[in-house]
Short mmCIF file of C-alpha atoms in Angstrom, two decimals:
data_model
loop_
_atom_site.label_atom_id
_atom_site.label_comp_id
_atom_site.label_asym_id
_atom_site.label_seq_id
_atom_site.Cartn_x
_atom_site.Cartn_y
_atom_site.Cartn_z
CA MET X 1 6.63 -0.06 28.45
CA THR X 2 5.13 3.39 28.19
CA GLN X 3 2.23 3.99 30.49
CA ILE X 4 -0.41 6.21 29.07
CA SER X 5 -3.33 7.30 31.21
CA ARG X 6 -7.00 7.12 30.40
CA ALA X 7 -7.04 10.93 30.43
CA ASP X 8 -4.20 10.93 27.89
CA VAL X 9 -6.24 8.69 25.60
CA GLN X 10 -9.25 10.97 25.95
CA HIS X 11 -7.07 13.98 25.14
CA LEU X 12 -5.64 12.25 22.04
CA ALA X 13 -9.16 11.31 20.96
CA GLN X 14 -10.17 14.93 21.26
CA LEU X 15 -7.14 16.08 19.24
CA SER X 16 -8.10 13.46 16.64
CA SER X 17 -11.83 14.34 16.58
CA LEU X 18 -12.81 10.83 17.62
CA GLN X 19 -15.69 10.32 20.02
CA LEU X 20 -14.71 6.95 21.46
CA THR X 21 -16.84 4.58 23.51
CA ASP X 22 -15.66 3.63 27.01
CA ASN X 23 -14.71 0.17 25.78
CA GLU X 24 -12.64 1.65 22.97
CA ILE X 25 -10.82 3.92 25.40
CA ASP X 26 -9.89 0.90 27.55
CA ASN X 27 -8.51 -1.03 24.57
CA LEU X 28 -6.72 1.91 22.98
CA GLN X 29 -5.07 2.76 26.30
CA ILE X 30 -3.36 -0.65 26.17
CA ASP X 31 -2.58 -0.63 22.43
CA ILE X 32 -1.23 2.92 22.30
CA GLY X 33 0.88 2.30 25.40
CA ASN X 34 2.37 -0.81 23.76
CA ILE X 35 3.01 0.90 20.43
CA LEU X 36 4.67 3.91 22.06
CA GLY X 37 6.70 1.50 24.17
CA TYR X 38 7.91 -0.20 21.01
CA VAL X 39 8.81 2.93 19.05
CA GLU X 40 10.64 4.46 21.99
CA GLN X 41 13.69 2.36 21.05
CA LEU X 42 14.61 5.16 18.62
CA SER X 43 15.83 7.23 21.56
CA GLN X 44 18.85 4.86 21.60
CA LEU X 45 20.01 6.16 18.21
CA ASP X 46 22.52 9.00 18.23
CA THR X 47 21.18 11.53 15.74
CA THR X 48 23.32 14.48 16.81
CA GLY X 49 23.94 16.71 13.83
CA ILE X 50 21.74 14.60 11.50
CA GLU X 51 19.24 16.44 9.31
CA PRO X 52 15.71 14.97 9.14
CA THR X 53 14.39 13.50 5.88
CA TYR X 54 10.83 14.58 5.15
CA GLN X 55 10.59 13.44 1.54
CA VAL X 56 12.53 11.16 -0.77
CA THR X 57 11.80 12.45 -4.29
CA ASP X 58 14.94 14.61 -4.62
CA LEU X 59 12.57 17.04 -6.35
CA GLN X 60 12.63 20.72 -5.50
CA ASN X 61 9.79 23.16 -6.08
CA VAL X 62 7.53 21.82 -8.82
CA TRP X 63 5.78 24.77 -10.42
CA ARG X 64 2.58 24.97 -12.40
CA GLU X 65 0.75 27.82 -14.04
CA ASP X 66 -1.47 29.68 -11.60
CA VAL X 67 -4.69 28.93 -13.43
CA VAL X 68 -7.95 27.43 -12.22
CA ASP X 69 -8.45 23.80 -13.29
CA ASP X 70 -11.57 21.95 -12.18
CA TYR X 71 -10.13 18.67 -13.53
CA GLY X 72 -13.33 18.28 -15.48
CA ILE X 73 -15.48 17.86 -12.37
CA GLY X 74 -18.47 20.16 -12.10
CA ARG X 75 -20.35 21.46 -9.10
CA GLU X 76 -23.20 18.98 -9.51
CA ALA X 77 -20.88 15.98 -9.40
CA LEU X 78 -19.32 17.24 -6.19
CA LEU X 79 -22.63 18.12 -4.56
CA ALA X 80 -23.85 14.61 -5.36
CA LEU X 81 -21.12 13.28 -3.04
CA ALA X 82 -22.31 15.27 -0.04
CA PRO X 83 -24.38 13.45 2.62
CA ALA X 84 -27.05 16.12 2.07
CA SER X 85 -27.42 19.11 -0.22
CA ASP X 86 -30.03 21.75 -0.87
CA ASN X 87 -30.29 24.58 -3.33
CA ASN X 88 -26.79 24.04 -4.78
CA GLN X 89 -25.18 23.98 -1.35
CA ILE X 90 -23.98 21.29 1.04
CA LYS X 91 -26.48 20.90 3.86
CA VAL X 92 -25.29 20.30 7.42
CA PRO X 93 -27.32 19.60 10.57
CA LYS X 94 -28.22 22.48 12.80
CA VAL X 95 -25.84 22.43 15.75
CA LEU X 96 -25.70 24.56 18.86
CA MET L 1 -1.42 -19.49 -15.03
CA THR L 2 -2.79 -17.23 -17.73
CA LEU L 3 -0.53 -14.49 -19.07
CA ILE L 4 -1.56 -11.07 -20.34
CA ALA L 5 -0.67 -12.21 -23.86
CA ASP L 6 -3.22 -15.04 -23.59
CA TYR L 7 -6.05 -12.49 -23.41
CA ILE L 8 -4.95 -10.44 -26.40
CA GLY L 9 -6.76 -10.97 -29.68
CA ARG L 10 -9.63 -12.88 -28.06
CA SER L 11 -13.17 -11.61 -27.72
CA ALA L 12 -13.03 -8.92 -25.03
CA ARG L 13 -16.60 -9.80 -24.02
CA ASP L 14 -15.55 -13.41 -23.44
CA ASN L 15 -12.51 -12.25 -21.49
CA VAL L 16 -14.67 -10.11 -19.22
CA LEU L 17 -17.46 -12.66 -18.79
CA SER L 18 -15.08 -15.49 -17.97
CA ALA L 19 -13.14 -13.34 -15.48
CA ILE L 20 -16.40 -12.32 -13.77
CA ALA L 21 -17.62 -15.94 -13.73
CA LYS L 22 -14.36 -17.02 -12.13
CA ALA L 23 -14.63 -14.21 -9.59
CA GLN L 24 -18.13 -15.40 -8.69
CA ASP L 25 -16.95 -19.01 -8.42
CA ASN L 26 -14.34 -17.87 -5.90
CA GLU L 27 -16.53 -15.65 -3.73
CA GLN L 28 -15.53 -17.64 -0.63
CA TYR L 29 -12.09 -15.95 -0.72
CA HIS L 30 -13.75 -12.53 -0.38
CA ALA L 31 -11.07 -10.99 -2.58
CA LEU L 32 -13.41 -8.54 -4.31
CA LEU L 33 -15.68 -5.91 -2.79
CA SER L 34 -17.49 -5.12 -6.03
CA LEU L 35 -17.71 -6.05 -9.68
CA THR L 36 -17.96 -3.40 -12.37
CA LYS L 37 -19.74 -5.72 -14.78
CA GLU L 38 -21.94 -3.24 -16.63
CA ARG L 39 -19.16 -0.79 -17.43
CA ALA L 40 -16.71 -3.62 -18.17
CA LEU L 41 -19.07 -5.15 -20.73
CA GLU L 42 -19.68 -1.77 -22.39
CA ARG L 43 -15.95 -1.32 -22.76
CA ALA L 44 -15.49 -4.90 -23.92
CA ASP L 45 -18.04 -4.42 -26.67
CA ALA L 46 -16.26 -1.22 -27.72
CA VAL L 47 -13.00 -3.18 -27.93
CA ASP L 48 -14.68 -5.92 -29.95
CA ARG L 49 -16.10 -3.30 -32.34
CA GLY L 50 -12.62 -1.81 -32.73
CA ASP L 51 -13.60 1.49 -31.11
CA ILE L 52 -11.07 0.98 -28.31
CA THR L 53 -7.60 -0.24 -29.20
CA GLY L 54 -4.25 -0.43 -27.43
CA LYS L 55 -1.55 -2.67 -26.07
CA LEU L 56 -3.93 -4.21 -23.52
CA ALA L 57 -7.12 -4.17 -25.59
CA GLY L 58 -9.64 -6.47 -23.94
CA VAL L 59 -7.41 -7.53 -21.04
CA PRO L 60 -9.33 -7.65 -17.74
CA PHE L 61 -7.81 -6.35 -14.51
CA VAL L 62 -8.76 -5.52 -10.94
CA VAL L 63 -7.84 -2.50 -8.79
CA LYS L 64 -7.52 -2.24 -5.06
CA ASP L 65 -10.58 -0.43 -3.76
CA ASN L 66 -8.60 2.65 -2.74
CA PHE L 67 -8.24 3.56 -6.44
CA LEU L 68 -10.94 5.89 -7.70
CA ALA L 69 -12.61 4.18 -10.64
CA PHE L 70 -15.98 4.33 -12.38
CA GLY L 71 -18.55 1.55 -12.25
CA ALA L 72 -18.63 0.85 -8.50
CA PRO L 73 -18.11 2.77 -5.26
CA THR L 74 -14.56 3.44 -4.01
CA THR L 75 -14.85 2.37 -0.38
CA ALA L 76 -11.22 1.96 0.71
CA ALA L 77 -12.82 -1.02 2.55
CA SER L 78 -14.25 1.47 5.06
CA LYS L 79 -17.73 2.43 6.20
CA MET L 80 -16.58 6.04 5.81
CA LEU L 81 -16.61 5.71 2.01
CA GLU L 82 -19.21 2.94 1.68
CA HIS L 83 -21.31 4.90 -0.82
CA PHE L 84 -18.58 7.04 -2.37
CA ASN L 85 -19.02 7.04 -6.15
CA ALA L 86 -15.87 8.59 -7.54
CA PRO L 87 -16.42 11.60 -9.82
CA LEU L 88 -13.06 10.92 -11.50
CA GLN L 89 -10.68 8.05 -12.12
CA SER L 90 -7.15 7.61 -10.84
CA THR L 91 -4.43 8.34 -13.38
CA ALA L 92 -3.20 4.73 -13.23
CA VAL L 93 -6.66 3.42 -14.20
CA GLU L 94 -7.00 6.08 -16.92
CA LYS L 95 -3.65 5.06 -18.43
CA LEU L 96 -4.62 1.38 -18.47
CA GLU L 97 -7.99 2.18 -20.00
CA ALA L 98 -6.26 4.29 -22.65
CA GLU L 99 -4.48 1.06 -23.68
CA GLY L 100 -7.77 -0.84 -23.81
CA ALA L 101 -7.54 -2.72 -20.51
CA ILE L 102 -10.86 -3.37 -18.74
CA CYS L 103 -11.37 -3.05 -14.99
CA ILE L 104 -13.77 -5.76 -13.82
CA GLY L 105 -13.82 -5.11 -10.09
CA LYS L 106 -12.48 -3.57 -6.91
CA ALA L 107 -10.35 -5.61 -4.53
CA ASN L 108 -10.58 -5.88 -0.76
CA LEU L 109 -7.96 -4.24 1.50
CA ASP L 110 -7.39 -3.28 5.10
CA ALA L 111 -9.57 -0.20 5.62
CA PHE L 112 -7.66 2.82 4.27
CA ALA L 113 -4.78 0.38 3.61
CA HIS L 114 -3.94 0.20 7.33
CA GLY L 115 -2.79 -3.34 7.98
CA GLY L 116 -0.78 -6.33 6.90
CA SER L 117 -3.45 -9.01 6.61
CA THR L 118 -6.63 -7.52 5.05
CA GLU L 119 -8.37 -8.41 8.34
CA ASN L 120 -8.92 -4.69 9.00
CA SER L 121 -11.39 -4.45 6.11
CA ALA L 122 -14.75 -3.16 7.34
CA TYR L 123 -16.28 -5.86 5.12
CA GLY L 124 -14.42 -8.90 6.45
CA PRO L 125 -11.05 -10.45 5.61
CA THR L 126 -9.79 -11.87 2.34
CA LYS L 127 -8.62 -15.47 2.57
CA ASN L 128 -5.28 -16.76 1.37
CA ALA L 129 -5.35 -18.27 -2.12
CA PHE L 130 -3.50 -21.38 -0.88
CA ASP L 131 -5.20 -21.93 2.49
CA GLN L 132 -8.53 -20.40 3.39
CA THR L 133 -7.78 -20.56 7.12
CA ARG L 134 -4.90 -18.13 6.59
CA VAL L 135 -4.58 -14.45 5.82
CA ALA L 136 -4.08 -12.99 2.37
CA GLY L 137 -1.51 -10.54 3.70
CA GLY L 138 -2.14 -6.88 3.31
CA SER L 139 -3.05 -4.34 2.84
CA SER L 140 -3.56 -5.18 -0.88
CA GLY L 141 -4.76 -8.71 -0.02
CA GLY L 142 -7.62 -8.80 -2.51
CA SER L 143 -5.41 -7.73 -5.43
CA ALA L 144 -2.89 -10.48 -4.63
CA VAL L 145 -5.55 -13.17 -4.29
CA VAL L 146 -7.40 -12.36 -7.56
CA THR L 147 -4.04 -12.62 -9.33
CA ALA L 148 -3.08 -15.86 -7.58
CA LEU L 149 -6.48 -17.40 -8.35
CA ASP L 150 -5.97 -16.51 -12.02
CA ILE L 151 -9.18 -14.44 -12.08
CA VAL L 152 -7.32 -11.64 -13.91
CA PRO L 153 -3.74 -11.53 -15.24
CA PHE L 154 -2.87 -8.41 -13.28
CA ALA L 155 -4.13 -6.20 -10.47
CA LEU L 156 -3.12 -2.82 -9.10
CA GLY L 157 -2.25 -2.20 -5.48
CA SER L 158 -0.67 0.43 -3.30
CA ASP L 159 2.33 -0.06 -1.02
CA THR L 160 3.10 2.25 1.90
CA GLY L 161 5.21 -0.12 4.01
CA GLY L 162 4.84 -3.49 2.31
CA SER L 163 1.21 -3.58 1.21
CA ILE L 164 2.05 -4.99 -2.24
CA ARG L 165 5.08 -7.11 -1.35
CA LEU L 166 3.63 -8.86 1.70
CA PRO L 167 0.43 -10.18 0.08
CA ALA L 168 2.38 -11.04 -3.09
CA SER L 169 4.72 -13.22 -1.01
CA PHE L 170 1.81 -14.82 0.90
CA ASN L 171 0.02 -15.74 -2.34
CA GLY L 172 2.90 -16.70 -4.61
CA VAL L 173 2.66 -13.90 -7.16
CA VAL L 174 4.97 -11.15 -8.38
CA GLY L 175 4.46 -7.86 -6.51
CA VAL L 176 6.21 -4.68 -7.60
CA LYS L 177 6.67 -1.61 -5.43
CA PRO L 178 8.42 0.88 -7.70
CA THR L 179 10.70 3.77 -6.81
CA TYR L 180 8.77 6.46 -4.93
CA GLY L 181 7.27 8.82 -7.53
CA THR L 182 7.29 6.39 -10.47
CA VAL L 183 3.50 6.13 -10.82
CA SER L 184 1.00 8.92 -10.29
CA ARG L 185 -1.07 8.66 -7.13
CA TYR L 186 -3.72 11.06 -8.39
CA GLY L 187 -7.08 9.54 -7.55
CA VAL L 188 -5.80 7.05 -4.98
CA VAL L 189 -6.94 7.44 -1.37
CA ALA L 190 -3.95 8.90 0.48
CA MET L 191 -2.46 7.10 3.48
CA ALA L 192 1.11 8.26 4.17
CA SER L 193 2.16 10.64 1.44
CA SER L 194 5.93 10.34 1.89
CA THR L 195 5.94 6.57 1.24
CA ASP L 196 2.70 5.73 -0.67
CA VAL L 197 3.40 4.20 -4.08
CA ILE L 198 1.30 2.48 -6.75
CA GLY L 199 2.40 -0.89 -8.11
CA VAL L 200 1.24 -4.11 -9.69
CA PHE L 201 0.59 -7.80 -9.07
CA THR L 202 1.15 -10.32 -11.87
CA THR L 203 1.79 -14.04 -12.24
CA ASN L 204 5.11 -13.45 -14.00
CA VAL L 205 7.76 -10.75 -14.28
CA ALA L 206 7.33 -9.91 -17.97
CA ASP L 207 3.69 -8.97 -17.39
CA ALA L 208 4.72 -6.71 -14.51
CA GLU L 209 7.19 -4.97 -16.82
CA GLN L 210 4.49 -4.42 -19.42
CA VAL L 211 2.02 -2.92 -16.92
CA MET L 212 4.68 -0.77 -15.24
CA ASP L 213 5.71 0.55 -18.66
CA ILE L 214 2.12 1.77 -19.15
CA ILE L 215 1.38 3.26 -15.73
CA ALA L 216 4.80 4.87 -15.01
CA GLY L 217 5.47 8.50 -15.80
CA THR L 218 5.07 12.06 -14.74
CA ASP L 219 1.59 13.45 -14.10
CA PRO L 220 0.83 17.16 -13.67
CA LYS L 221 -1.92 16.09 -11.24
CA ASP L 222 0.66 14.51 -8.89
CA MET L 223 3.56 16.87 -8.28
CA THR L 224 5.62 14.11 -6.65
CA THR L 225 5.90 12.05 -9.85
CA LEU L 226 9.35 11.68 -11.38
CA ALA L 227 10.12 12.19 -15.06
CA ASN L 228 9.61 8.82 -16.70
CA PHE L 229 12.68 6.65 -16.43
CA PHE L 230 11.10 3.21 -16.69
CA ILE L 231 12.17 1.39 -19.83
CA PRO L 232 11.96 -2.42 -19.65
CA LYS L 233 15.30 -4.11 -20.34
CA ARG L 234 15.53 -7.07 -22.63
CA THR L 235 18.51 -8.63 -20.88
CA ILE L 236 20.55 -8.25 -17.74
CA GLU L 237 24.33 -8.53 -17.80
CA SER L 238 25.86 -11.18 -15.56
CA GLY L 239 28.21 -10.37 -12.72
CA LYS L 240 25.73 -8.24 -10.78
CA LYS L 241 26.78 -7.75 -7.18
CA ILE L 242 24.01 -8.74 -4.80
CA GLY L 243 24.05 -8.19 -1.07
CA LEU L 244 22.18 -10.68 1.11
CA VAL L 245 21.08 -8.58 4.08
CA LYS L 246 22.21 -10.26 7.29
CA GLU L 247 19.63 -8.50 9.45
CA PHE L 248 16.86 -10.07 7.33
CA MET L 249 18.17 -13.60 7.97
CA THR L 250 18.19 -13.79 11.76
CA ASP L 251 16.86 -16.63 13.89
CA ASP L 252 13.59 -14.69 14.21
CA VAL L 253 12.92 -15.55 10.58
CA ASP L 254 11.18 -18.84 9.82
CA PRO L 255 13.80 -21.48 8.85
CA GLU L 256 11.98 -22.46 5.66
CA VAL L 257 11.80 -18.81 4.62
CA ARG L 258 15.56 -18.53 5.15
CA ARG L 259 16.17 -21.74 3.22
CA ARG L 260 14.16 -20.57 0.20
CA THR L 261 16.02 -17.24 0.29
CA LEU L 262 19.41 -19.00 0.33
CA GLU L 263 18.29 -21.18 -2.56
CA TYR L 264 17.39 -18.06 -4.52
CA ALA L 265 20.81 -16.62 -3.70
CA GLN L 266 22.38 -19.80 -5.06
CA ARG L 267 20.36 -19.51 -8.25
CA LEU L 268 21.66 -15.98 -8.67
CA ARG L 269 25.21 -17.33 -8.30
CA ASP L 270 24.46 -20.09 -10.79
CA ASN L 271 23.41 -17.36 -13.21
CA GLY L 272 26.79 -15.69 -12.99
CA HIS L 273 26.05 -13.13 -10.29
CA ILE L 274 27.97 -12.52 -7.09
CA VAL L 275 26.11 -12.84 -3.80
CA GLU L 276 27.74 -11.72 -0.56
CA GLU L 277 26.41 -11.16 2.94
CA VAL L 278 26.06 -7.47 3.80
CA THR L 279 24.93 -5.66 6.90
CA LEU L 280 22.31 -2.97 7.36
CA PRO L 281 22.62 -2.43 11.11
CA ILE L 282 19.84 0.16 11.38
CA ALA L 283 17.32 -2.34 9.97
CA ALA L 284 16.41 -3.34 13.53
CA HIS L 285 15.05 0.18 14.14
CA THR L 286 13.20 0.83 10.88
CA LEU L 287 9.87 -0.56 12.05
CA ALA L 288 9.94 1.91 14.95
CA MET L 289 10.63 4.78 12.51
CA TYR L 290 7.82 3.61 10.30
CA TYR L 291 5.27 3.43 13.11
CA ILE L 292 6.01 7.04 14.02
CA ILE L 293 6.28 8.63 10.57
CA VAL L 294 3.38 6.81 8.94
CA PRO L 295 0.81 7.39 11.73
CA ALA L 296 1.83 11.07 11.73
CA GLU L 297 1.04 11.30 8.02
CA VAL L 298 -2.09 9.17 8.46
CA SER L 299 -3.46 11.48 11.13
CA SER L 300 -3.01 14.39 8.75
CA ASN L 301 -4.36 12.67 5.61
CA LEU L 302 -7.42 11.25 7.39
CA ALA L 303 -8.35 14.61 8.92
CA ARG L 304 -10.32 15.28 5.73
CA TYR L 305 -13.02 12.77 6.71
CA ASP L 306 -15.24 15.16 8.62
CA GLY L 307 -18.72 14.08 7.53
CA ILE L 308 -19.41 17.37 5.80
CA ARG L 309 -18.56 17.29 2.11
CA TYR L 310 -18.55 13.59 1.27
CA GLY L 311 -18.52 10.17 2.89
CA TYR L 312 -20.32 8.93 5.98
CA ARG L 313 -22.08 11.32 8.37
CA ALA L 314 -23.38 10.27 11.80
CA ASP L 315 -27.08 10.87 12.50
CA GLY L 316 -28.72 12.79 15.31
CA VAL L 317 -25.78 14.94 16.38
CA MET L 318 -26.27 17.96 18.64
CA THR L 319 -22.90 19.74 18.36
CA LEU L 320 -20.20 20.21 15.75
CA ALA L 321 -17.70 18.25 17.89
CA GLU L 322 -20.20 15.42 18.05
CA LEU L 323 -20.71 15.53 14.27
CA TYR L 324 -16.97 15.11 13.69
CA GLY L 325 -16.38 12.77 16.61
CA ARG L 326 -19.18 10.32 15.97
CA THR L 327 -18.75 10.38 12.19
CA ARG L 328 -15.11 9.44 12.61
CA ASP L 329 -15.69 6.94 15.40
CA GLU L 330 -18.36 5.14 13.37
CA GLY L 331 -16.68 5.51 9.94
CA PHE L 332 -13.20 4.26 10.87
CA VAL L 333 -12.08 0.79 11.99
CA THR L 334 -10.03 0.32 15.16
CA GLU L 335 -6.68 0.25 13.34
CA ASN L 336 -7.47 3.58 11.66
CA LYS L 337 -8.14 5.07 15.10
CA ARG L 338 -4.93 3.64 16.58
CA ARG L 339 -2.87 5.19 13.81
CA ILE L 340 -4.63 8.54 13.88
CA MET L 341 -4.14 8.78 17.65
CA ILE L 342 -0.49 7.67 17.56
CA GLY L 343 -0.01 10.31 14.87
CA SER L 344 -1.66 12.95 17.03
CA TYR L 345 0.61 11.91 19.90
CA VAL L 346 3.94 12.01 18.03
CA LEU L 347 3.07 15.34 16.39
CA SER L 348 1.85 17.05 19.56
CA SER L 349 4.05 19.88 20.78
CA GLY L 350 5.52 18.16 23.84
CA TYR L 351 6.50 14.98 21.97
CA PHE L 352 7.32 16.20 18.45
CA ASP L 353 11.12 16.32 18.92
CA ALA L 354 11.42 13.03 20.79
CA TYR L 355 9.29 11.00 18.37
CA TYR L 356 8.57 12.55 14.98
CA LEU L 357 11.75 14.57 14.52
CA GLN L 358 13.91 11.75 15.91
CA ALA L 359 12.27 9.29 13.48
CA GLN L 360 12.90 11.59 10.50
CA LYS L 361 16.54 11.93 11.54
CA ALA L 362 16.81 8.16 11.93
CA ARG L 363 15.35 7.91 8.43
CA THR L 364 18.36 9.90 7.19
CA LEU L 365 20.63 7.35 8.89
CA LEU L 366 18.77 4.53 7.13
CA ILE L 367 19.15 6.22 3.74
CA THR L 368 22.86 6.75 4.42
CA GLU L 369 23.32 3.05 5.21
CA PHE L 370 21.50 2.07 2.00
CA ASN L 371 23.62 4.51 -0.03
CA THR L 372 26.79 3.03 1.43
CA LEU L 373 25.71 -0.48 0.43
CA PHE L 374 24.78 0.66 -3.07
CA LYS L 375 28.33 1.94 -3.63
CA ASP L 376 29.41 -1.71 -3.73
CA TYR L 377 26.24 -3.63 -4.57
CA ASP L 378 23.66 -3.43 -7.36
CA VAL L 379 20.83 -5.21 -5.57
CA LEU L 380 19.95 -6.21 -2.02
CA LEU L 381 18.27 -9.54 -1.30
CA GLY L 382 16.30 -10.95 1.60
CA PRO L 383 12.94 -12.46 2.41
CA VAL L 384 9.79 -10.36 2.08
CA ALA L 385 8.40 -11.37 5.45
CA PRO L 386 9.69 -13.33 8.44
CA MET L 387 7.04 -15.99 7.93
CA PRO L 388 4.59 -17.44 5.38
CA ALA L 389 0.91 -16.52 5.67
CA PHE L 390 -0.28 -16.69 9.27
CA LYS L 391 -3.66 -17.90 10.52
CA LEU L 392 -6.69 -15.66 10.34
CA GLY L 393 -7.15 -14.06 13.77
CA GLU L 394 -3.66 -15.06 14.95
CA ASN L 395 -2.35 -11.48 15.27
CA THR L 396 -5.52 -9.40 15.44
CA SER L 397 -5.44 -8.85 19.20
CA ASP L 398 -1.82 -7.65 19.26
CA PRO L 399 -1.00 -4.72 16.94
CA ILE L 400 2.77 -5.00 17.52
CA LYS L 401 2.75 -8.66 16.45
CA MET L 402 0.86 -7.65 13.32
CA TYR L 403 3.30 -4.80 12.60
CA LEU L 404 6.28 -7.18 12.84
CA ALA L 405 5.23 -8.79 9.54
CA ASP L 406 6.35 -5.50 7.90
CA ILE L 407 9.83 -5.52 9.43
CA MET L 408 11.64 -6.31 6.18
CA THR L 409 9.45 -4.29 3.84
CA VAL L 410 9.43 -0.90 5.59
CA PRO L 411 13.13 -0.05 5.01
CA ALA L 412 12.73 0.29 1.22
CA SER L 413 9.54 2.31 1.77
CA LEU L 414 11.16 4.84 4.08
CA ALA L 415 14.04 5.28 1.63
CA GLY L 416 11.81 5.44 -1.48
CA LEU L 417 13.62 2.50 -3.09
CA PRO L 418 12.15 0.04 -5.61
CA ALA L 419 11.50 -3.38 -4.11
CA MET L 420 9.66 -6.41 -5.32
CA SER L 421 8.40 -9.75 -4.12
CA ILE L 422 9.34 -12.67 -6.34
CA PRO L 423 7.89 -16.17 -5.80
CA ALA L 424 10.59 -18.48 -4.44
CA GLY L 425 8.78 -21.72 -3.80
CA ALA L 426 6.75 -22.86 -0.83
CA ASN L 427 7.17 -24.27 2.65
CA SER L 428 6.50 -27.90 3.55
CA ALA L 429 2.80 -27.11 4.03
CA GLY L 430 2.55 -25.66 0.54
CA LEU L 431 2.38 -22.02 1.59
CA PRO L 432 4.16 -19.66 -0.82
CA ILE L 433 7.35 -17.86 0.14
CA GLY L 434 8.60 -14.71 -1.57
CA VAL L 435 12.04 -13.18 -1.78
CA GLN L 436 12.57 -9.46 -1.91
CA LEU L 437 14.88 -7.65 -4.31
CA ILE L 438 15.68 -4.05 -3.39
CA GLY L 439 17.48 -1.68 -5.74
CA GLN L 440 18.69 1.88 -5.96
CA LYS L 441 16.22 4.57 -6.93
CA ARG L 442 15.22 4.34 -10.59
CA SER L 443 16.75 0.85 -10.98
CA ASP L 444 13.27 -0.72 -11.28
CA ALA L 445 13.85 -2.02 -14.80
CA ASP L 446 17.10 -3.69 -13.74
CA LEU L 447 15.44 -5.42 -10.79
CA LEU L 448 12.68 -6.75 -13.01
CA ALA L 449 15.10 -7.91 -15.71
CA LEU L 450 17.17 -9.70 -13.08
CA ALA L 451 14.10 -11.42 -11.63
CA ARG L 452 12.91 -12.37 -15.13
CA SER L 453 16.28 -13.88 -16.04
CA LEU L 454 15.95 -16.30 -13.10
CA GLU L 455 12.32 -17.05 -13.81
CA GLU L 456 13.26 -18.13 -17.36
CA MET L 457 15.81 -20.66 -16.05
#
C-alpha cells in the first residue's frame, strides 16, 4: 500500500484548488493512499518500446473555418449565468 | 413494457401527462431530479396541432442531468451547478427534438457522473427499480430506472467507464454505449474526454436502434465525432464467431451472473453462432489504467469550475485562493475531490511517467490485445458486472470496492469500442443480470442486430 502523508494531501489539495476541512484531509489521506496502492500494479507491465495512446478516434487534425461563431448565445444569456454581474460585466468579490 | 411505437399516433399531451403522472407516482425511487412539464406540454400541444412532426413525434423521454436541456436546470447532480440554466441544448437533445420527441425530465446521476451507484449524487441516491434497498448502478442510475419503471420508453445517458451498461444491467434494460465518437457530446458536461460517450437506455433492442439512428452522426460542434456509419441492420447472418472472455468469468464473479452468461452463450449457439472461450490477459490491469487516465482527465475538465463565470460561488471569501478553494470544496462531492486529487497526483511532474504515461502505454497494450481477438472473432461476450445490484451503502466507505463494479466495463471504454448491456434474466432473488456484447469499432449496428435476433427468439 502506498503511504501518502498529510502534507502530500495538502499539497495535492492546493494543486487542485480545493480548500479541504481537517476531517476531509484525514479521509482523503486514506482513500488516496489506497487508490494509488491499487493502481501501482501497472508498474508490473513491461511497456518498453510501447507508444502511449492518448485518443481512440483515429482522426487526425479536424479543421474548421477560422470564423467567429457565438453558437447563437448572446452576451446577456452568458452574463445571466454568472453568480453576480454589473454593468454588462461579471462581478467578483474584492480580494486582497 | 411500453415500446416507442406504442406512443406514436396518440395524443402527445396524453403521452406527456401520463409519463409525468407515472414519474410522480414513483418519486420514492428518486430517479428524476426535475420535471420539464411546462416546456414538455408546450411541445406536446405543438405536436398535436401538427406544428412539430417527425419519427418520434409525441414520444416522451428523459435525459441524464449532465445533458444541457431547456426547461429545468442542468445540475450534473452537483451543488456546483444547482442553479445552472443552460443557455443551449446538447446536440443529442436537439436531434431528438427535431424528430418530435419530448423531454419530460432530467435524471439523477452520481455528481459529474463520478460513480457506479448514483449514491454520489448531491441530492441523494436513486433506488433500484427491482429492490428499493439496492443501488440503481451508475452513474446514469436515474436514466436506467425511469426506463425500467416504464415511465418513458427511452432515456439518454453518458458512459465513461460503464455508466450506461452498469445501471442497465442492474435494472434489466438495454443499455448501449456506442463506438467512441458516434454521438456528439456537444452540450454534455465533460468528465473524461478520451472515453466519454453518449448512449441510450430502452426496454428492447429495436427501440435502441431507432434512437441511435437519430442521435448518431458527425457534429461540427464536437470535433471528435466520426462520420456517420450507423445504419440499423434488418438481419444478422448466422455463424458469427463470439469469444467468451475468460477473464470476465473468474471465481470473483457471482455464480448466478456466470450461469446467466453461459446460458446466453448457449442461446447464441442455438441460433447458429459459434461461441469459444478467449483470453484477454491484460483485462486484470484495465481498472488500474482507468483509475489513472480518467482522474487525470477529470482534474483537467473540472478545473473550469472556479466560481467566477457560472455555477456556485462561496460567500465571504477574503482571497482569490479562498474563492477557488472554498467554491470547489463546497460545490463538489467527496468522489469528485478524490478524482481531481488523484488526477493532480498522476499528472504532477515527479509522477507523470510512472503513472499517467505508463497507463497510456498499457492502454496501447489493451488495444493490441483487443485487435488480436477481433482478427478471429466478431463479438466478445461476458457479464456487465461481477454482481447484481448491491445494497445501498454497501460500498460507499471503500472507493476501491466501488470501483471494482466497473472491472468488466472499463476495457471497452479505454479502447473506444461499442459495448452494450442486454438483459439476460435474473438471479434467484429476482435481481436483473445483464450480459455485455463488445464489438469492433463501428460495428454497433451488428451488435444490436445480433442482440435483437436473440430477443426475438
